[in-house]
PDB file of N, CA and C in Angstrom:
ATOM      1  N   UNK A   1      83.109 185.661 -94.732  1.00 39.00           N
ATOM      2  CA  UNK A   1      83.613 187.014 -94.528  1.00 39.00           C
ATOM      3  C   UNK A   1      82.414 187.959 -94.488  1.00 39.00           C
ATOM      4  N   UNK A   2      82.497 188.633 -93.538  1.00 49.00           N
ATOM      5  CA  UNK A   2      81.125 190.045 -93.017  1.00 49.00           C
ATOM      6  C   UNK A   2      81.310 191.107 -94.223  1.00 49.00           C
ATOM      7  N   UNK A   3      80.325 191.637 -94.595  1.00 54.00           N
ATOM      8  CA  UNK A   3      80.452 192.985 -95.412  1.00 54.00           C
ATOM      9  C   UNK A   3      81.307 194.148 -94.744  1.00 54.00           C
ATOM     10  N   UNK A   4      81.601 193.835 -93.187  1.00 56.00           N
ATOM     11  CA  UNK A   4      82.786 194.610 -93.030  1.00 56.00           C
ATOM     12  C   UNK A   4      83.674 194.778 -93.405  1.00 56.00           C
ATOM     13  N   UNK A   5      84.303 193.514 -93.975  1.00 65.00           N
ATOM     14  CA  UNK A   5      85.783 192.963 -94.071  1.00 65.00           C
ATOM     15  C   UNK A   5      86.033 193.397 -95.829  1.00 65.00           C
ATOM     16  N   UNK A   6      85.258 194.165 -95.897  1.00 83.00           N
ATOM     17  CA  UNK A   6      85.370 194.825 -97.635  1.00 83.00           C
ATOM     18  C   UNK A   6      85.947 196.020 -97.153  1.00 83.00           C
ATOM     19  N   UNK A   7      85.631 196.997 -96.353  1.00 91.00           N
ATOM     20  CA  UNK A   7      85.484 198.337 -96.097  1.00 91.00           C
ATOM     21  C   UNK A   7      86.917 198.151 -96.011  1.00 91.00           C
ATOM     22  N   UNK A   8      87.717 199.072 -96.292  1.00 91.00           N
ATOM     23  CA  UNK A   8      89.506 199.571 -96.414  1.00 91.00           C
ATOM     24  C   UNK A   8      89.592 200.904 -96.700  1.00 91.00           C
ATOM     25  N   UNK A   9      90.906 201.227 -95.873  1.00 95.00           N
ATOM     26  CA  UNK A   9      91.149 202.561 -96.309  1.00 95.00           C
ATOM     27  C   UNK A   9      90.801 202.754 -98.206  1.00 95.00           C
ATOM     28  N   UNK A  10      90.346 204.159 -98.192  1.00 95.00           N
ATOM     29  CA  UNK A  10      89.458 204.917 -99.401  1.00 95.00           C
ATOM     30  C   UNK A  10      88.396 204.325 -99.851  1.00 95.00           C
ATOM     31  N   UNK A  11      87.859 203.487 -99.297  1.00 94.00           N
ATOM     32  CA  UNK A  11      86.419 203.004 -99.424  1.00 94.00           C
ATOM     33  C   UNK A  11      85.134 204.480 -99.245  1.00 94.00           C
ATOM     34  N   UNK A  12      84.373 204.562 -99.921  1.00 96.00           N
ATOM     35  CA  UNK A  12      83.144 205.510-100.001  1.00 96.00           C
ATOM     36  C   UNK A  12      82.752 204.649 -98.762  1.00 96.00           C
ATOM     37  N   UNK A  13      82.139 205.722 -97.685  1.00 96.00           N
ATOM     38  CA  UNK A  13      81.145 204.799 -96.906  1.00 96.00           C
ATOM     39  C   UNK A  13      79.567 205.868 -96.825  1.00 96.00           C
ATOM     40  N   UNK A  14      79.060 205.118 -96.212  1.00 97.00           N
ATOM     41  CA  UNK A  14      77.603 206.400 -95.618  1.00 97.00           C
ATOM     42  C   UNK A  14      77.079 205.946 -94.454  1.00 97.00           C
ATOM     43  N   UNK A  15      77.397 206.739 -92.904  1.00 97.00           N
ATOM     44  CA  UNK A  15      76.942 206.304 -91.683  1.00 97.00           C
ATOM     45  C   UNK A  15      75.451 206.147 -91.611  1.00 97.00           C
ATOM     46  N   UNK A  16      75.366 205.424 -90.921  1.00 96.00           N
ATOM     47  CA  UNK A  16      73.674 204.178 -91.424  1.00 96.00           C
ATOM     48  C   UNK A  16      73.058 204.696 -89.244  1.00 96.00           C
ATOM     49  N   UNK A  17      74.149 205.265 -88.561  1.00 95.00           N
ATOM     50  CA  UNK A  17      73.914 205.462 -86.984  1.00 95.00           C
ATOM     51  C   UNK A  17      74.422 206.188 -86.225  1.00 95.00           C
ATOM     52  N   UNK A  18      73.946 206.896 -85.295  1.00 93.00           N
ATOM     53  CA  UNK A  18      74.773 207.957 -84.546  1.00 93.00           C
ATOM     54  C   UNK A  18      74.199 208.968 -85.264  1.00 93.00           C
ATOM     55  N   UNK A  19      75.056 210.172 -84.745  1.00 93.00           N
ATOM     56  CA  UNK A  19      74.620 211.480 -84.890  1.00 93.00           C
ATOM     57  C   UNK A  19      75.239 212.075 -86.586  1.00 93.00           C
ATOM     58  N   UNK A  20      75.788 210.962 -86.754  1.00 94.00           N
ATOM     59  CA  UNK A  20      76.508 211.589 -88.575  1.00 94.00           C
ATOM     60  C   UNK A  20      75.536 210.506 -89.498  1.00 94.00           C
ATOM     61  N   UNK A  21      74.248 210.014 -89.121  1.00 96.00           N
ATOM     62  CA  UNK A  21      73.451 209.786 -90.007  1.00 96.00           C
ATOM     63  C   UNK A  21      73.833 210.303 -91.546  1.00 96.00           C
ATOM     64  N   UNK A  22      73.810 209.177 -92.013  1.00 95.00           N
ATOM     65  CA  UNK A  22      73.356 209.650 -93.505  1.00 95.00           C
ATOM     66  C   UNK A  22      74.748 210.529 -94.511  1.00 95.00           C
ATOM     67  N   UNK A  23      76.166 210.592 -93.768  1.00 95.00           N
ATOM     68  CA  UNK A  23      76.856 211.695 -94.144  1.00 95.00           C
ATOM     69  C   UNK A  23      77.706 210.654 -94.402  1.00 95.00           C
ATOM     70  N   UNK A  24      78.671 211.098 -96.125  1.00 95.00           N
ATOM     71  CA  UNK A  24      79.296 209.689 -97.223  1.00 95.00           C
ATOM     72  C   UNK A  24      80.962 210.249 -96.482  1.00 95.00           C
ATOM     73  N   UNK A  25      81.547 209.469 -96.483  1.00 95.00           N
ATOM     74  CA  UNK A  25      83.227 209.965 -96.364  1.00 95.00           C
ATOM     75  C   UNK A  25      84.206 209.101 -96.699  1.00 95.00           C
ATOM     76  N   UNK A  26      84.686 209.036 -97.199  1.00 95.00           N
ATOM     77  CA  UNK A  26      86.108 208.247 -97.474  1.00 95.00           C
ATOM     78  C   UNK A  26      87.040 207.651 -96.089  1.00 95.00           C
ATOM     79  N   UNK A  27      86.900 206.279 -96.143  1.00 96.00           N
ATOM     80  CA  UNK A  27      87.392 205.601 -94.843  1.00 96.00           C
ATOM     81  C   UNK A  27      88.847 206.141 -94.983  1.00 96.00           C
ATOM     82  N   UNK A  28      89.496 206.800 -93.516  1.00 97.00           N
ATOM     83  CA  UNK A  28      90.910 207.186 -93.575  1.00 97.00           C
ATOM     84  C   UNK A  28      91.622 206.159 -92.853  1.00 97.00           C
ATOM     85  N   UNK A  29      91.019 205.347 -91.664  1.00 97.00           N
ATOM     86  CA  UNK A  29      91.583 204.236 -91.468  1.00 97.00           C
ATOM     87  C   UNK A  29      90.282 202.836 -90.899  1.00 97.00           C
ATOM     88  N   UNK A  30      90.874 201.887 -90.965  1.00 96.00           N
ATOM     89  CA  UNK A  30      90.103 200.322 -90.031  1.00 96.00           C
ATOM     90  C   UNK A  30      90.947 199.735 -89.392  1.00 96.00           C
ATOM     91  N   UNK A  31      90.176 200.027 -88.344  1.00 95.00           N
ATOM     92  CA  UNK A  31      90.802 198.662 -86.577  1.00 95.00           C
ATOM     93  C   UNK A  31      89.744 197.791 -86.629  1.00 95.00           C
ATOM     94  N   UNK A  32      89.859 196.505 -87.464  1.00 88.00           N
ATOM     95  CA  UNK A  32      89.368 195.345 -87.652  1.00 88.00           C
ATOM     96  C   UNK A  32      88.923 194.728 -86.208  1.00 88.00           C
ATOM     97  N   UNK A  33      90.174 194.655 -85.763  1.00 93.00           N
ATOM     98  CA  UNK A  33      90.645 194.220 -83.979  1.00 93.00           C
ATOM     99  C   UNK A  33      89.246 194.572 -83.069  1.00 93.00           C
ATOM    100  N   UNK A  34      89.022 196.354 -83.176  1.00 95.00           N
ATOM    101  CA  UNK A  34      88.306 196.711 -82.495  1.00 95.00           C
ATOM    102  C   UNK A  34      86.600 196.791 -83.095  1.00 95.00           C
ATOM    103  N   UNK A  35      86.903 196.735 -84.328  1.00 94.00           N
ATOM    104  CA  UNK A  35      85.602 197.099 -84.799  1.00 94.00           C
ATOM    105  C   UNK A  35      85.088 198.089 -85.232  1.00 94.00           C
ATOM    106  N   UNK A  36      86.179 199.085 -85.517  1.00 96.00           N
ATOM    107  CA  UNK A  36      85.887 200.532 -85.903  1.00 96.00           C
ATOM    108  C   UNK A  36      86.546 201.043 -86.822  1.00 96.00           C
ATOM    109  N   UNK A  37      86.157 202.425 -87.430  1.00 97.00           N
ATOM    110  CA  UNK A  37      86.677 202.785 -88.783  1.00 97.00           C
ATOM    111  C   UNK A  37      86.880 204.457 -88.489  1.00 97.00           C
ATOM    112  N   UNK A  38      87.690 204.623 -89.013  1.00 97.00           N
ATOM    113  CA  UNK A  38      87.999 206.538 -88.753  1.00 97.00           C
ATOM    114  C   UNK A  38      87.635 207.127 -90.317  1.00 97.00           C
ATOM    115  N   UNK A  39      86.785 207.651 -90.123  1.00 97.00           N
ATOM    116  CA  UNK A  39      86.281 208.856 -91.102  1.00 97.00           C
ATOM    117  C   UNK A  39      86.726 210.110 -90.967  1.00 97.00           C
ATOM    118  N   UNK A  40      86.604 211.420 -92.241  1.00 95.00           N
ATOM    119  CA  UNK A  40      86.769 212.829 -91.913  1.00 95.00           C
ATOM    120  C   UNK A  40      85.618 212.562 -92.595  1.00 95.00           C
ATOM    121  N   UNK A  41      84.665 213.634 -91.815  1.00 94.00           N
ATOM    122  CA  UNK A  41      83.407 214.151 -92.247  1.00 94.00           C
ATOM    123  C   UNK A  41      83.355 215.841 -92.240  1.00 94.00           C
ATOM    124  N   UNK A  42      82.420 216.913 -93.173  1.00 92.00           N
ATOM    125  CA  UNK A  42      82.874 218.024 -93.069  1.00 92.00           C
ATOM    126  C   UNK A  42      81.673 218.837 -92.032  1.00 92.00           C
ATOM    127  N   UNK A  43      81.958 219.282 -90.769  1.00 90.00           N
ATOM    128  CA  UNK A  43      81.330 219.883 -89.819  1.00 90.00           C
ATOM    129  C   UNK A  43      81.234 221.466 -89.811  1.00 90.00           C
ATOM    130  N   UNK A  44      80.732 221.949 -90.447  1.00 92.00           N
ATOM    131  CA  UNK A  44      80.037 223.355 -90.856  1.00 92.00           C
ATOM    132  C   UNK A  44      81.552 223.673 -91.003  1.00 92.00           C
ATOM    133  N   UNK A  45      81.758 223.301 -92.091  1.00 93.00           N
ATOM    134  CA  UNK A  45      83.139 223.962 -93.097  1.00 93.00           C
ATOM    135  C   UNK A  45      84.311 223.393 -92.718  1.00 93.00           C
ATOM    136  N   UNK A  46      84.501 222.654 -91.541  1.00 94.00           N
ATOM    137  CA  UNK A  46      85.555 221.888 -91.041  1.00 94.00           C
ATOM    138  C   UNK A  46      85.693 220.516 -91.197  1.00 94.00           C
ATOM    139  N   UNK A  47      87.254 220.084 -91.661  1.00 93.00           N
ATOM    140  CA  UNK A  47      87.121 218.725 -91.786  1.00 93.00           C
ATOM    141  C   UNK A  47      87.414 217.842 -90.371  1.00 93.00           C
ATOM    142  N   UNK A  48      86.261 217.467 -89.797  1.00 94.00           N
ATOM    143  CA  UNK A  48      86.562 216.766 -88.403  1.00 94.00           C
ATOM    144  C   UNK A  48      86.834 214.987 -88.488  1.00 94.00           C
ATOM    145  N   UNK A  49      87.598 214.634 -87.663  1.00 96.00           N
ATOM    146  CA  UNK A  49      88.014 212.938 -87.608  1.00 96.00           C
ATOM    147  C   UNK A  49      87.485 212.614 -86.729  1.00 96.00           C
ATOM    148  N   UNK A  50      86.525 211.733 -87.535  1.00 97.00           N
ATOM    149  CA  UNK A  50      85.620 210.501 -86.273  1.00 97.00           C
ATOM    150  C   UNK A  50      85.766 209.170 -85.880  1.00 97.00           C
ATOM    151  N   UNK A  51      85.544 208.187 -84.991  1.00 97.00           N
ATOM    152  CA  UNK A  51      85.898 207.247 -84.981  1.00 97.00           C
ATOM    153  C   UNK A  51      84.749 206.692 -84.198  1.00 97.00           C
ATOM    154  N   UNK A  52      84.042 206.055 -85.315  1.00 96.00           N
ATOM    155  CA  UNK A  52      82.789 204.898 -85.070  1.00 96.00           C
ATOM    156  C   UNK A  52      82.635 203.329 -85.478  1.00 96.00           C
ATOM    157  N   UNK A  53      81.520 202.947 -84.860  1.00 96.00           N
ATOM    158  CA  UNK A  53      81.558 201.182 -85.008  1.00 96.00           C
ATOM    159  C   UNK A  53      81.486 201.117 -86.621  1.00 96.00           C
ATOM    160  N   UNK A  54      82.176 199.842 -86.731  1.00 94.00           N
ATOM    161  CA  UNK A  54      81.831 199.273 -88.753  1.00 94.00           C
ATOM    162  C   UNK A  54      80.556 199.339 -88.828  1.00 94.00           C
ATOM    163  N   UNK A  55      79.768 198.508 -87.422  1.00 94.00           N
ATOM    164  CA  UNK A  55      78.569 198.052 -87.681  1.00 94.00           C
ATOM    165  C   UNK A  55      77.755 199.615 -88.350  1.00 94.00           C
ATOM    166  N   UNK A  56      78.043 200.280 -88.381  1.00 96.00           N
ATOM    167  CA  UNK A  56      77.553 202.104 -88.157  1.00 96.00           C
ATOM    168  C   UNK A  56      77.754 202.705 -89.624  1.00 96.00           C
ATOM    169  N   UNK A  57      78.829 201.759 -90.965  1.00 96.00           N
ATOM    170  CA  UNK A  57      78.765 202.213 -91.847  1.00 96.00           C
ATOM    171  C   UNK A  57      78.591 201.307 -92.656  1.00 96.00           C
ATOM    172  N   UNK A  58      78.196 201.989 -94.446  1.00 95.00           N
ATOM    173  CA  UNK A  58      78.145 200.445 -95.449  1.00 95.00           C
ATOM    174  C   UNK A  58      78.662 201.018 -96.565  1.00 95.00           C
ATOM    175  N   UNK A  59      78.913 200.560 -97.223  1.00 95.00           N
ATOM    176  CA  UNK A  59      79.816 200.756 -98.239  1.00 95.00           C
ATOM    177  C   UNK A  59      79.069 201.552 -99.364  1.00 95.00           C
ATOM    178  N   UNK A  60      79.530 203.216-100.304  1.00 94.00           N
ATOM    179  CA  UNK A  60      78.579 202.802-101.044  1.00 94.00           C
ATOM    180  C   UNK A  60      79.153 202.385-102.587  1.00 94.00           C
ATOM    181  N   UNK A  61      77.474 202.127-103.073  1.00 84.00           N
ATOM    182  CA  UNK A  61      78.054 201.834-104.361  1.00 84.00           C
ATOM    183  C   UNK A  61      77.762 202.543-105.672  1.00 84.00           C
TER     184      UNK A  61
END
């Protein structure tokens, strides 16, 4: 099993790629299927929903 297959909804994560470098959010959903995970991250005071590769986040601890 990949260190992906940990990540689940309310998991802490911290994007490791892309333009949300470095920014922690609470996984709101995972498409295993596809390979991707939906985050809200907060965008100058707004809570915006993203949807990036697993490979792109890690869990923290």
């Amino acid at each position: 099993m990949s260190h992906e297959m940990d990540i689940q909804v309310g998991t802490d994560v911290r994007i490791t790629g892309g333009p949300f470098t470095d920014f922690t959010s609470p996984v709101v959903a995972v498409d295993h299927v596809r390979g991707r995970v939906e985050l809200t991250v907060d965008i100058f005071g707004d809570a915006t929903r993203i949807d990036i590769p697993l490979t792109d986040v890690v869990k923290v601890t």
